[in-house]
XYZ file of C-alpha atoms in Angstrom:
721
model
C -2.870 -56.175 -41.767
C -6.612 -56.277 -41.304
C -6.185 -56.977 -37.631
C -4.184 -53.777 -37.299
C -6.604 -51.921 -39.176
C -9.285 -53.027 -36.657
C -7.098 -52.360 -33.737
C -6.629 -48.593 -35.021
C -10.407 -48.217 -35.409
C -11.109 -49.433 -31.953
C -8.465 -46.986 -30.779
C -9.884 -44.032 -32.725
C -13.314 -44.967 -31.295
C -12.006 -44.953 -27.876
C -10.312 -41.628 -28.493
C -13.800 -40.070 -29.612
C -15.563 -41.428 -26.691
C -12.809 -40.086 -24.289
C -12.968 -36.662 -25.842
C -16.609 -36.681 -25.942
C -16.386 -37.281 -22.071
C -13.797 -34.648 -21.770
C -16.103 -32.084 -23.402
C -18.931 -33.216 -21.083
C -16.680 -32.586 -18.176
C -15.474 -29.287 -19.294
C -19.091 -27.995 -19.644
C -20.529 -29.522 -16.407
C -17.715 -28.334 -14.041
C -16.317 -25.508 -16.265
C -12.819 -26.864 -16.465
C -10.429 -25.281 -18.799
C -9.883 -27.972 -21.542
C -9.748 -26.156 -25.042
C -10.500 -28.388 -27.983
C -9.608 -27.581 -31.658
C -12.217 -25.689 -33.480
C -12.849 -24.189 -37.036
C -13.413 -20.382 -37.154
C -15.362 -19.238 -40.050
C -14.170 -15.702 -41.566
C -15.754 -14.010 -44.559
C -17.429 -10.690 -45.765
C -21.135 -10.237 -45.828
C -22.707 -11.974 -48.871
C -19.781 -14.226 -49.248
C -22.010 -17.298 -48.389
C -20.608 -17.796 -45.016
C -23.735 -18.932 -43.257
C -24.885 -21.066 -46.036
C -21.369 -22.806 -46.076
C -21.634 -23.600 -42.227
C -25.194 -25.159 -42.622
C -24.038 -27.039 -45.417
C -21.146 -28.450 -43.352
C -23.547 -29.121 -40.519
C -26.151 -30.733 -42.715
C -29.195 -28.835 -41.481
C -30.198 -25.116 -41.840
C -30.361 -22.903 -38.870
C -29.619 -19.260 -40.079
C -32.013 -16.752 -41.714
C -30.252 -16.201 -45.060
C -30.958 -12.872 -46.871
C -33.686 -10.326 -45.917
C -37.038 -11.181 -44.550
C -38.083 -14.255 -42.401
C -39.165 -17.646 -43.164
C -42.405 -19.273 -42.485
C -41.610 -21.640 -39.361
C -42.459 -25.450 -39.709
C -45.121 -26.661 -37.358
C -42.317 -28.452 -35.174
C -38.695 -27.842 -34.412
C -36.346 -30.144 -32.850
C -35.004 -29.127 -29.570
C -31.745 -27.802 -31.108
C -33.572 -25.905 -33.988
C -36.083 -24.560 -31.655
C -33.403 -22.936 -29.679
C -31.476 -21.628 -32.779
C -34.826 -20.085 -34.037
C -35.497 -18.428 -30.708
C -31.947 -16.949 -30.844
C -32.620 -15.745 -34.526
C -36.011 -14.161 -33.426
C -34.137 -12.174 -30.656
C -31.314 -10.931 -32.892
C -33.905 -9.714 -35.527
C -35.510 -7.433 -32.845
C -32.135 -5.917 -31.715
C -31.313 -2.480 -33.043
C -27.826 -3.309 -33.860
C -27.324 -4.855 -37.459
C -24.929 -7.733 -35.975
C -24.219 -9.554 -32.824
C -21.176 -9.389 -30.973
C -21.585 -12.765 -29.641
C -20.268 -15.509 -32.032
C -22.457 -18.496 -32.641
C -20.995 -21.599 -31.664
C -22.447 -25.022 -32.864
C -21.041 -28.166 -31.393
C -21.958 -31.367 -33.198
C -21.139 -34.388 -30.882
C -20.486 -37.813 -32.869
C -19.587 -41.253 -31.444
C -17.184 -42.468 -34.056
C -15.678 -39.226 -35.153
C -14.242 -36.260 -33.614
C -16.503 -33.339 -32.522
C -16.657 -30.771 -34.831
C -16.862 -27.186 -33.304
C -17.576 -24.290 -35.744
C -17.538 -20.629 -34.722
C -19.586 -18.511 -36.998
C -18.304 -14.714 -36.848
C -20.348 -11.771 -38.125
C -19.538 -11.038 -41.829
C -16.872 -8.401 -42.535
C -18.187 -5.102 -43.882
C -16.600 -3.116 -46.655
C -18.501 0.341 -46.413
C -18.226 3.032 -48.783
C -15.973 6.234 -47.926
C -17.459 9.447 -47.055
C -19.580 11.082 -44.086
C -22.823 9.415 -44.944
C -21.487 5.989 -44.357
C -20.148 6.716 -40.784
C -22.514 4.497 -39.120
C -21.426 1.688 -41.430
C -17.871 2.393 -40.942
C -18.270 2.272 -37.372
C -19.949 -1.201 -37.518
C -17.216 -2.437 -39.945
C -14.335 -1.510 -37.512
C -16.354 -3.246 -34.470
C -16.827 -6.393 -36.835
C -13.270 -6.569 -37.736
C -11.998 -6.190 -34.122
C -14.273 -8.994 -33.102
C -12.845 -11.169 -35.738
C -9.435 -10.374 -35.127
C -9.627 -11.002 -31.512
C -11.026 -14.682 -32.216
C -8.386 -15.519 -34.549
C -5.720 -14.779 -31.792
C -6.653 -18.361 -30.425
C -3.826 -20.625 -31.723
C -5.844 -23.675 -31.412
C -8.394 -22.472 -33.842
C -8.379 -23.543 -37.635
C -9.287 -20.381 -39.683
C -11.705 -21.048 -42.559
C -11.154 -17.992 -44.965
C -13.989 -17.474 -47.466
C -13.385 -15.605 -50.718
C -16.078 -14.784 -53.038
C -13.871 -13.961 -56.095
C -12.890 -15.354 -59.499
C -9.369 -13.363 -59.197
C -7.122 -14.584 -56.594
C -5.101 -11.270 -56.782
C -8.183 -9.737 -55.059
C -7.434 -10.569 -51.366
C -10.576 -9.341 -49.577
C -10.970 -11.767 -46.596
C -7.356 -12.680 -46.757
C -6.386 -9.150 -45.961
C -7.809 -9.449 -42.533
C -6.781 -12.962 -41.869
C -2.990 -12.465 -42.815
C -2.939 -9.855 -40.236
C -3.157 -12.602 -37.647
C -1.930 -15.667 -39.482
C 0.662 -14.041 -41.810
C 1.889 -17.459 -43.455
C -1.597 -18.672 -43.627
C -0.226 -21.766 -41.665
C -3.462 -22.568 -39.744
C -5.785 -21.048 -42.507
C -7.967 -23.143 -45.000
C -8.887 -20.853 -48.068
C -12.482 -21.599 -49.574
C -13.590 -20.274 -52.752
C -17.528 -19.988 -52.338
C -20.192 -19.836 -55.002
C -18.351 -21.849 -57.391
C -21.565 -22.648 -59.643
C -21.858 -18.869 -60.374
C -18.046 -18.487 -61.195
C -17.714 -21.202 -63.832
C -20.026 -19.548 -66.531
C -17.714 -16.505 -66.258
C -14.547 -18.405 -67.472
C -14.293 -17.944 -71.288
C -11.048 -20.087 -71.702
C -9.876 -23.180 -70.127
C -6.469 -21.380 -69.127
C -8.528 -19.208 -66.923
C -10.047 -22.118 -65.320
C -6.733 -23.849 -64.600
C -5.206 -20.454 -63.127
C -8.350 -20.438 -60.903
C -8.220 -24.081 -59.614
C -4.311 -24.078 -59.230
C -3.452 -20.403 -58.400
C 0.346 -19.659 -58.248
C 1.980 -19.497 -54.939
C 3.017 -16.124 -55.442
C -0.438 -14.931 -55.944
C -1.690 -16.497 -52.483
C 1.469 -15.483 -50.647
C 1.688 -17.969 -48.253
C 1.852 -21.631 -47.152
C -1.831 -22.513 -47.114
C -2.951 -25.103 -44.856
C -4.065 -27.933 -47.251
C -1.663 -26.559 -49.935
C -4.370 -25.204 -52.141
C -7.908 -23.702 -51.889
C -11.406 -25.725 -51.784
C -14.083 -24.851 -54.074
C -17.739 -25.185 -52.875
C -21.273 -24.483 -53.988
C -24.528 -24.535 -51.909
C -27.855 -24.799 -53.548
C -30.184 -21.951 -52.925
C -33.544 -22.662 -51.049
C -34.574 -23.171 -47.494
C -35.968 -26.131 -45.729
C -39.397 -25.869 -44.208
C -43.034 -26.449 -45.047
C -43.935 -22.979 -45.907
C -45.009 -21.670 -49.392
C -41.348 -20.389 -50.109
C -39.554 -23.550 -49.144
C -37.752 -25.592 -51.514
C -36.873 -28.675 -49.375
C -39.066 -30.543 -47.205
C -36.325 -31.891 -44.804
C -32.703 -31.603 -44.075
C -32.207 -34.882 -45.811
C -33.468 -33.393 -49.144
C -31.156 -30.489 -48.440
C -28.197 -32.647 -48.060
C -29.043 -34.590 -51.303
C -29.162 -31.376 -53.087
C -25.459 -30.585 -51.861
C -24.300 -33.708 -53.353
C -25.993 -33.266 -56.584
C -24.495 -29.640 -56.796
C -21.183 -31.270 -56.396
C -21.572 -33.576 -59.319
C -22.809 -30.799 -61.574
C -19.995 -28.441 -60.563
C -17.374 -31.319 -61.361
C -19.081 -31.968 -64.824
C -19.098 -27.950 -65.741
C -15.423 -27.681 -64.756
C -14.398 -30.783 -66.822
C -16.496 -29.388 -69.683
C -14.837 -25.972 -69.533
C -11.282 -27.669 -69.219
C -11.836 -30.300 -71.917
C -10.454 -32.831 -69.672
C -11.326 -34.807 -66.740
C -10.299 -33.517 -63.220
C -7.528 -35.348 -61.508
C -7.894 -36.931 -58.207
C -6.180 -34.191 -56.556
C -8.404 -31.545 -58.166
C -11.470 -33.593 -57.176
C -10.569 -33.707 -53.539
C -10.966 -29.983 -53.633
C -14.304 -29.782 -55.072
C -17.607 -29.711 -53.082
C -18.787 -29.517 -49.375
C -18.075 -33.076 -48.706
C -14.480 -32.872 -49.717
C -14.045 -29.828 -47.490
C -15.861 -31.583 -44.559
C -13.570 -34.736 -44.994
C -10.455 -32.610 -45.082
C -11.681 -30.742 -41.792
C -12.456 -33.909 -40.036
C -9.101 -35.489 -40.761
C -7.341 -32.278 -39.718
C -9.406 -32.243 -36.540
C -8.426 -36.047 -35.996
C -4.734 -35.171 -36.308
C -5.211 -32.403 -33.796
C -6.961 -34.521 -31.294
C -4.228 -37.157 -31.655
C -1.532 -34.568 -31.275
C -3.144 -33.220 -28.172
C -3.493 -36.603 -26.244
C -0.064 -36.616 -24.770
C -0.971 -32.990 -23.444
C -4.272 -33.836 -22.010
C -2.991 -36.322 -19.399
C -0.852 -33.666 -17.534
C -3.852 -31.253 -17.860
C -5.971 -33.835 -16.098
C -3.408 -34.585 -13.430
C -3.387 -30.747 -12.679
C -7.135 -30.695 -12.426
C -7.262 -33.645 -10.273
C -4.854 -31.984 -7.707
C -6.855 -29.019 -8.016
C -10.407 -30.612 -7.212
C -8.574 -32.657 -4.430
C -7.329 -29.503 -2.800
C -10.813 -28.117 -3.153
C -12.424 -31.198 -1.709
C -9.818 -31.069 1.298
C -10.857 -27.406 2.032
C -14.759 -28.207 1.965
C -14.130 -31.038 4.355
C -12.249 -28.590 6.496
C -15.011 -26.052 6.372
C -17.579 -28.766 7.273
C -15.537 -29.716 10.369
C -15.286 -25.982 11.355
C -19.244 -25.689 11.485
C -19.089 -25.505 15.376
C -20.342 -22.706 17.350
C -17.100 -22.182 19.247
C -15.005 -22.411 16.204
C -17.407 -20.099 14.352
C -17.436 -17.632 17.185
C -13.558 -17.627 17.138
C -13.395 -17.222 13.488
C -15.939 -14.221 13.551
C -13.719 -12.719 16.445
C -10.451 -13.230 14.246
C -12.071 -11.570 11.290
C -13.321 -8.610 13.347
C -9.668 -8.035 14.633
C -8.122 -8.452 11.220
C -10.563 -6.150 9.382
C -9.845 -3.387 12.006
C -6.418 -3.795 11.379
C -6.591 -3.168 7.573
C -8.991 -0.331 8.157
C -6.317 1.337 10.337
C -3.616 0.595 8.105
C -5.471 2.163 5.133
C -5.985 5.523 7.137
C -2.395 5.469 8.197
C -1.143 4.857 4.781
C -0.126 1.630 2.646
C 0.898 0.678 -0.701
C -0.270 -2.871 -0.423
C -3.632 -2.267 -2.348
C -3.120 -1.647 -6.187
C -3.925 2.007 -6.942
C -4.949 1.006 -10.499
C -7.928 -1.008 -9.032
C -8.891 0.878 -5.981
C -7.563 4.327 -6.137
C -9.413 7.451 -7.380
C -8.302 10.499 -9.219
C -9.859 13.745 -8.079
C -12.289 13.567 -11.078
C -13.223 10.180 -10.233
C -13.810 11.281 -6.450
C -16.057 14.310 -7.544
C -18.080 11.955 -9.787
C -18.693 9.221 -7.087
C -18.643 11.448 -3.943
C -19.949 14.746 -4.959
C -18.079 18.042 -5.928
C -17.579 21.276 -4.026
C -19.715 23.829 -5.809
C -20.768 27.105 -4.511
C -23.878 29.191 -5.440
C -22.450 29.900 -8.834
C -22.057 26.256 -9.685
C -18.357 26.451 -10.623
C -15.651 24.053 -9.388
C -12.076 24.479 -8.690
C -10.214 23.202 -11.779
C -8.282 19.838 -11.089
C -5.184 21.228 -12.151
C -5.164 23.688 -9.295
C -5.207 20.773 -6.676
C -1.988 18.983 -5.883
C -2.131 15.234 -6.639
C -5.157 15.714 -8.651
C -4.297 13.098 -11.334
C -3.144 10.401 -8.625
C -5.171 7.475 -7.932
C -5.554 7.544 -4.119
C -7.492 5.900 -1.298
C -7.532 5.838 2.477
C -5.862 8.608 4.477
C -4.168 10.086 1.463
C -7.629 10.562 -0.353
C -9.134 11.999 2.966
C -6.364 14.594 3.084
C -6.689 15.580 -0.481
C -10.336 16.091 -0.014
C -9.963 18.168 3.091
C -7.258 20.400 1.229
C -9.730 21.046 -1.671
C -12.369 21.913 0.840
C -10.156 24.537 2.455
C -9.080 25.877 -1.024
C -12.773 26.187 -2.182
C -13.982 27.692 1.044
C -11.033 29.976 1.497
C -11.462 31.523 -1.951
C -15.317 32.167 -1.333
C -16.174 36.065 -1.323
C -19.064 37.332 0.593
C -22.326 37.818 -1.484
C -23.586 41.137 -2.534
C -25.572 43.239 0.030
C -28.632 45.386 -1.012
C -30.106 48.337 0.653
C -33.146 46.315 1.262
C -31.370 43.726 3.289
C -29.771 46.415 5.459
C -33.066 48.190 6.061
C -34.803 44.857 6.968
C -31.984 43.928 9.226
C -32.228 47.350 11.098
C -35.610 46.579 12.771
C -36.651 48.225 16.012
C -34.802 47.677 19.358
C -36.825 47.346 22.573
C -34.976 49.931 24.591
C -34.810 52.921 22.155
C -35.860 53.873 18.670
C -32.131 54.164 17.314
C -30.411 51.900 14.981
C -27.753 49.413 15.949
C -25.794 49.233 12.750
C -23.374 46.793 14.489
C -25.935 44.307 15.166
C -27.361 44.959 11.655
C -24.073 43.937 10.195
C -23.905 40.879 12.196
C -27.514 39.777 11.228
C -26.648 40.247 7.661
C -23.217 38.538 7.978
C -24.362 35.445 9.791
C -27.195 35.211 7.222
C -24.805 35.323 4.294
C -22.420 32.948 5.937
C -25.290 30.294 6.578
C -26.429 30.430 2.944
C -22.807 30.169 1.717
C -21.246 27.767 3.804
C -23.965 25.302 4.605
C -23.905 23.587 1.248
C -20.060 23.313 1.467
C -20.753 21.455 4.912
C -23.001 18.918 3.433
C -20.705 18.514 0.243
C -17.696 17.839 2.746
C -19.639 15.360 4.771
C -20.878 13.517 1.608
C -17.199 13.436 0.120
C -15.653 12.170 3.337
C -18.427 9.584 3.999
C -17.808 8.181 0.408
C -13.935 7.942 1.061
C -14.709 6.181 4.391
C -17.084 3.557 2.929
C -14.465 2.858 0.188
C -12.300 1.650 2.900
C -14.373 -1.582 3.572
C -14.093 -3.148 -0.090
C -10.262 -2.488 0.014
C -9.979 -4.026 3.407
C -11.738 -7.105 2.171
C -9.264 -7.197 -0.688
C -6.274 -7.109 1.813
C -7.946 -9.896 3.900
C -8.385 -12.079 0.877
C -4.757 -11.412 -0.145
C -3.479 -12.504 3.335
C -5.778 -15.421 3.531
C -7.796 -13.987 6.470
C -11.200 -13.730 4.486
C -14.115 -15.698 5.531
C -15.283 -17.269 2.365
C -18.559 -18.845 2.159
C -20.093 -16.817 5.149
C -22.118 -14.227 3.320
C -24.704 -13.646 5.872
C -21.996 -12.706 8.463
C -20.047 -10.580 5.985
C -23.240 -8.572 5.055
C -23.887 -7.901 8.783
C -20.390 -6.411 9.183
C -20.581 -4.440 6.201
C -24.216 -3.165 7.159
C -22.905 -2.250 10.704
C -19.972 -0.558 9.267
C -21.873 1.487 6.785
C -24.430 2.626 9.474
C -21.865 3.521 11.869
C -20.215 5.778 9.221
C -23.472 7.258 8.098
C -24.710 8.093 11.623
C -21.288 9.522 12.542
C -21.014 11.762 9.532
C -24.641 13.030 10.233
C -23.847 13.677 13.975
C -20.659 15.461 13.053
C -22.275 17.838 10.505
C -25.245 18.630 12.701
C -22.643 19.904 15.333
C -21.055 22.188 12.928
C -23.961 24.379 11.877
C -23.714 27.345 14.171
C -22.330 30.521 12.978
C -21.064 32.910 15.557
C -19.853 36.568 15.433
C -18.821 37.464 19.011
C -15.251 36.274 19.492
C -14.239 37.194 16.115
C -14.222 40.974 16.096
C -11.258 41.413 17.896
C -9.232 39.724 15.267
C -10.734 41.918 12.555
C -10.590 45.293 14.615
C -7.345 46.328 12.684
C -8.956 46.055 9.333
C -12.111 47.826 10.407
C -10.242 50.596 12.117
C -8.248 51.011 8.983
C -11.519 51.343 7.027
C -12.983 53.743 9.543
C -9.844 55.868 9.602
C -9.841 56.119 5.789
C -13.658 56.871 6.201
C -12.980 59.798 8.446
C -10.010 61.182 6.411
C -12.326 61.168 3.505
C -14.861 63.115 5.428
C -12.203 65.708 6.660
C -10.670 66.133 3.412
C -14.297 66.992 2.022
C -14.895 69.570 4.782
C -11.443 71.201 4.236
C -12.509 71.630 0.528
C -15.857 73.233 1.546
C -14.230 75.826 3.871
C -11.509 76.759 1.340
C -14.241 77.302 -1.328
C -16.263 79.345 1.155
C -13.170 81.265 2.375
C -12.296 82.313 -1.179
C -15.391 84.355 -1.559
C -14.142 86.878 1.001
C -11.781 89.552 0.568
C -8.116 90.078 1.418
C -9.241 92.551 4.073
C -10.960 89.970 5.915
C -7.881 87.555 5.617
C -5.785 90.312 7.077
C -8.078 91.167 10.000
C -8.431 87.409 10.702
C -4.698 86.996 10.778
C -4.379 89.860 13.403
C -7.141 88.574 15.366
C -5.811 84.982 15.432
C -2.227 84.673 15.690
C -2.086 80.925 14.731
C -2.706 82.082 11.168
C 0.515 83.903 11.018
C 2.316 81.080 13.196
C 1.788 77.584 11.447
C 3.508 75.764 13.914
C 0.641 76.518 16.301
C -2.208 75.305 13.869
C -1.520 71.770 15.023
C -2.429 72.500 18.560
C -3.507 69.282 20.262
C -6.676 71.021 21.691
C -7.795 72.117 18.150
C -6.949 68.776 16.551
C -9.266 66.991 19.280
C -12.023 69.541 18.830
C -11.996 68.828 15.146
C -11.788 65.079 15.528
C -14.722 65.116 18.022
C -16.734 67.178 15.532
C -15.972 65.051 12.738
C -16.829 61.912 14.812
C -20.116 63.613 15.982
C -21.096 64.330 12.517
C -20.334 60.603 11.500
C -22.528 59.440 14.418
C -25.198 61.908 13.749
C -25.369 60.847 10.100
C -25.334 56.931 10.897
C -25.971 55.680 14.521
C -28.487 58.218 15.533
C -30.258 58.575 12.207
C -32.596 55.857 10.807
C -32.354 57.337 7.337
C -29.894 54.990 5.405
C -27.396 57.505 4.142
C -24.522 56.464 1.882
C -21.998 56.831 4.795
C -24.179 54.382 6.879
C -24.381 51.869 3.953
C -20.505 52.043 3.569
C -20.127 51.412 7.307
C -22.517 48.383 7.248
C -21.033 46.999 4.208
C -17.462 47.258 5.553
C -18.637 45.643 8.977
C -20.331 42.659 7.030
C -17.462 42.172 4.984
C -15.113 41.873 7.904
C -17.512 39.740 10.077
C -18.034 37.364 7.187
C -14.271 37.035 6.604
C -13.997 36.132 10.353
C -16.756 33.710 10.240
C -15.277 32.098 7.089
C -11.896 31.693 9.105
C -13.755 30.259 12.133
C -15.888 27.967 9.879
C -12.652 26.429 8.238
C -10.898 25.843 11.190
C -14.031 24.507 13.254
C -15.128 22.340 10.210
C -11.710 20.621 9.782
C -11.267 20.129 13.664
C -14.690 18.508 14.020
C -14.709 16.270 11.097
C -11.181 15.149 12.138
C -12.299 14.517 15.779
C -15.828 13.402 15.160
C -15.789 11.573 11.932
C -12.353 10.258 11.343
C -11.322 9.419 14.910
C -14.437 7.481 15.719
C -13.278 5.043 12.945
C -10.257 4.279 15.131
C -11.435 4.480 18.587
C -15.353 4.065 18.584
C -15.953 1.576 15.601
C -14.121 -1.493 17.162
C -16.120 -1.477 20.352
C -19.306 -0.955 18.382
C -18.695 -3.757 15.853
C -17.308 -6.157 18.891
C -20.537 -5.305 20.847
C -23.001 -5.977 17.889
C -20.913 -9.174 17.139
C -21.193 -10.444 20.691
C -24.942 -9.612 20.857
C -25.611 -11.491 17.636
C -23.774 -14.568 18.972
C -25.883 -14.479 22.006
C -29.193 -14.052 20.244
C -29.056 -16.434 17.422
C -25.638 -17.910 15.956
C -27.433 -19.487 13.148
C -28.791 -16.251 11.834
C -25.320 -14.794 11.831
C -23.693 -17.546 9.839
C -26.467 -19.104 8.444
C -25.206 -22.415 9.481
C -28.133 -24.675 8.186
C -27.860 -23.219 4.453
C -24.053 -23.337 4.715
C -23.938 -26.954 5.852
C -26.412 -27.911 2.894
C -24.190 -25.961 0.369
C -21.016 -27.453 1.620
C -22.550 -30.932 1.442
C -23.591 -30.377 -2.076
C -20.356 -29.054 -3.073
C -18.544 -31.773 -1.419
C -20.848 -34.353 -3.683
C -20.050 -32.460 -6.682
C -16.516 -32.689 -6.191
C -16.405 -36.231 -5.304
C -18.244 -36.802 -8.652
C -15.821 -34.560 -10.585
C -12.772 -36.604 -9.160
C -14.241 -39.772 -10.179
C -14.767 -38.631 -13.735
C -11.162 -37.084 -13.793
C -9.754 -40.299 -12.722
C -11.678 -42.435 -15.064
C -10.568 -40.060 -17.841
C -6.930 -40.121 -16.780
C -7.059 -43.948 -17.131
C -8.662 -43.543 -20.651
C -6.244 -41.245 -22.043
C -3.283 -42.925 -20.636
C -4.377 -46.071 -22.331
C -4.984 -44.343 -25.382
C -1.583 -42.538 -25.302
C 0.135 -45.760 -24.725
C -1.946 -47.525 -27.561
C -1.051 -44.764 -30.211
C 2.480 -44.720 -28.988
C 2.521 -48.599 -29.644
C 1.053 -48.339 -33.102
C 3.782 -45.686 -34.138
C 6.524 -47.867 -32.767
C 5.378 -50.919 -34.672
C 4.853 -48.769 -37.756
C 8.540 -47.497 -37.396
C 9.773 -50.845 -36.931
C 7.933 -52.203 -40.283
C 8.995 -49.326 -42.301
C 12.687 -49.931 -40.961
C 12.464 -53.591 -41.935
């Protein structure tokens, strides 16, 4: 029997040593080996930090308000913790969202990982406590997220003498409903014992009814702990000179608590009850629980190590392959292949594809406006997104380009000619070099062109900025597609940056050239299109003058007498014969007279009469409308021809020329061969070391698993016999 006990101890020692190596491997090479851990959950002032310190055997937290006097020397781990405490004290937030993880490594017992979360907060209701209420929600969300890890043992702290008051359990049971992986700890036992007046109250407190706790608690019943107050240090307010004194005080506190409980009960505590009192009992229970978890995980570790070994072997093969490909001819060929593949992806995105996920690479219209700029006129207003088709869709590539151009047409098409003042008309008249007359058609053209330039040029720059943003987005999406298809050049960051720079420079210079060639505003060649509208206005203008003249003649004629009318009718037979009043010669004479009056009051008169102002205003409106239509058609055509199309037909030649030129000048500067060879060599050595460690751990855990299985089999035979 003694020999079997020694064999089990040796097996346990090998197990702890193997797990220590496993932890080291996980930290050094960032391999996914999750180990059992203890997650401490409790409200503020529940004694959570003090309990963690007591379990560790040394102090590291600042408990309560203020700061402690630092000792003259900190061990390395305490110096790091002290620096973190100082950093947290200077932060504006009252709690840190980052959990504190303290990993204590032992040689002959399982590693104990304790995760100390921020204390839960129970704020008062009302508007005055909104800030604290917000912090309380944030803390609870953090704690709930940590409790989701199934491998964690939850240490639920309750600072209450009444078990029906479930403060922390209310939060814990939202995740672990049956408390099947939760250990309940009643803290500050030394302050609760004096509160009990009868022994029956103590009995209920030490052994709460199952219905009260409402769950299958891990460990069957709560633990009861006390931590002596006082800090470790050499300062004036320090109670303990060293952590050893602190640990002795913890042991003394346990003895005093047991004596006080027995005095209240009037009887000695049973062994089962003693095993639930004090920090040492809780620590022993947690270590035994962790040991069981470690042993249960042994059969699962070997397959994980096998998987990690295969992964590391594959990575080593890839590194060796990359090292063998560090040849000039192979590198040039890889560069050319990447060039062709990239251009294929760019063309695919412009033509349309659904390969790239829209939720990752697409932009809604609002996103596009925020990132690439919005179309805004002089009034600063934007077209509501709901007026644009596909505004809520996350688009990229050609579809996004088309939507941006459609928004440009809508915004510019609804733009009205700005107001025109009399001062602008007078200033635009000027003096001709041939005569002193006023050329109001030229005046209208000058004003219309100036108004169009001020109105449309901002839209032109906004269109260039928006379309350039859409084109630049093609590159990261293309890179994603290359990675997805296994055509990406991983490890060649210098070469990839060169391609990216060349693409961006090409897009920017092409956009700038396209925009510069679209800033001329012409009026000749537009008037014919607007002649019907202008003729309609002039006809209405002439009709209005004729009507006004007829009214004037009628008013003058009414002052005469009937005799004059009679004599006039005799002298002019047309009066007695209405059919002759519309004689063509008389009509032409009247029209010529009216036209002469219009010209005399407008074109031949430098005095800006209301009629002249109306004509100029009408001309400006018609010319501005013509310029707007010409600007829309010209802008869309030029951006399609001189920005979009060059990406298809000119970019390939430019990139290939840049690539071949770089190959001829200095291949090392393109691929950074020297640095790449060094980094790949270091990566190869790291993988070889990792493979050796994994192989060694595989053998150890397989032996441990076989040994534990043999012990279990022998025990089964002994019990059956």
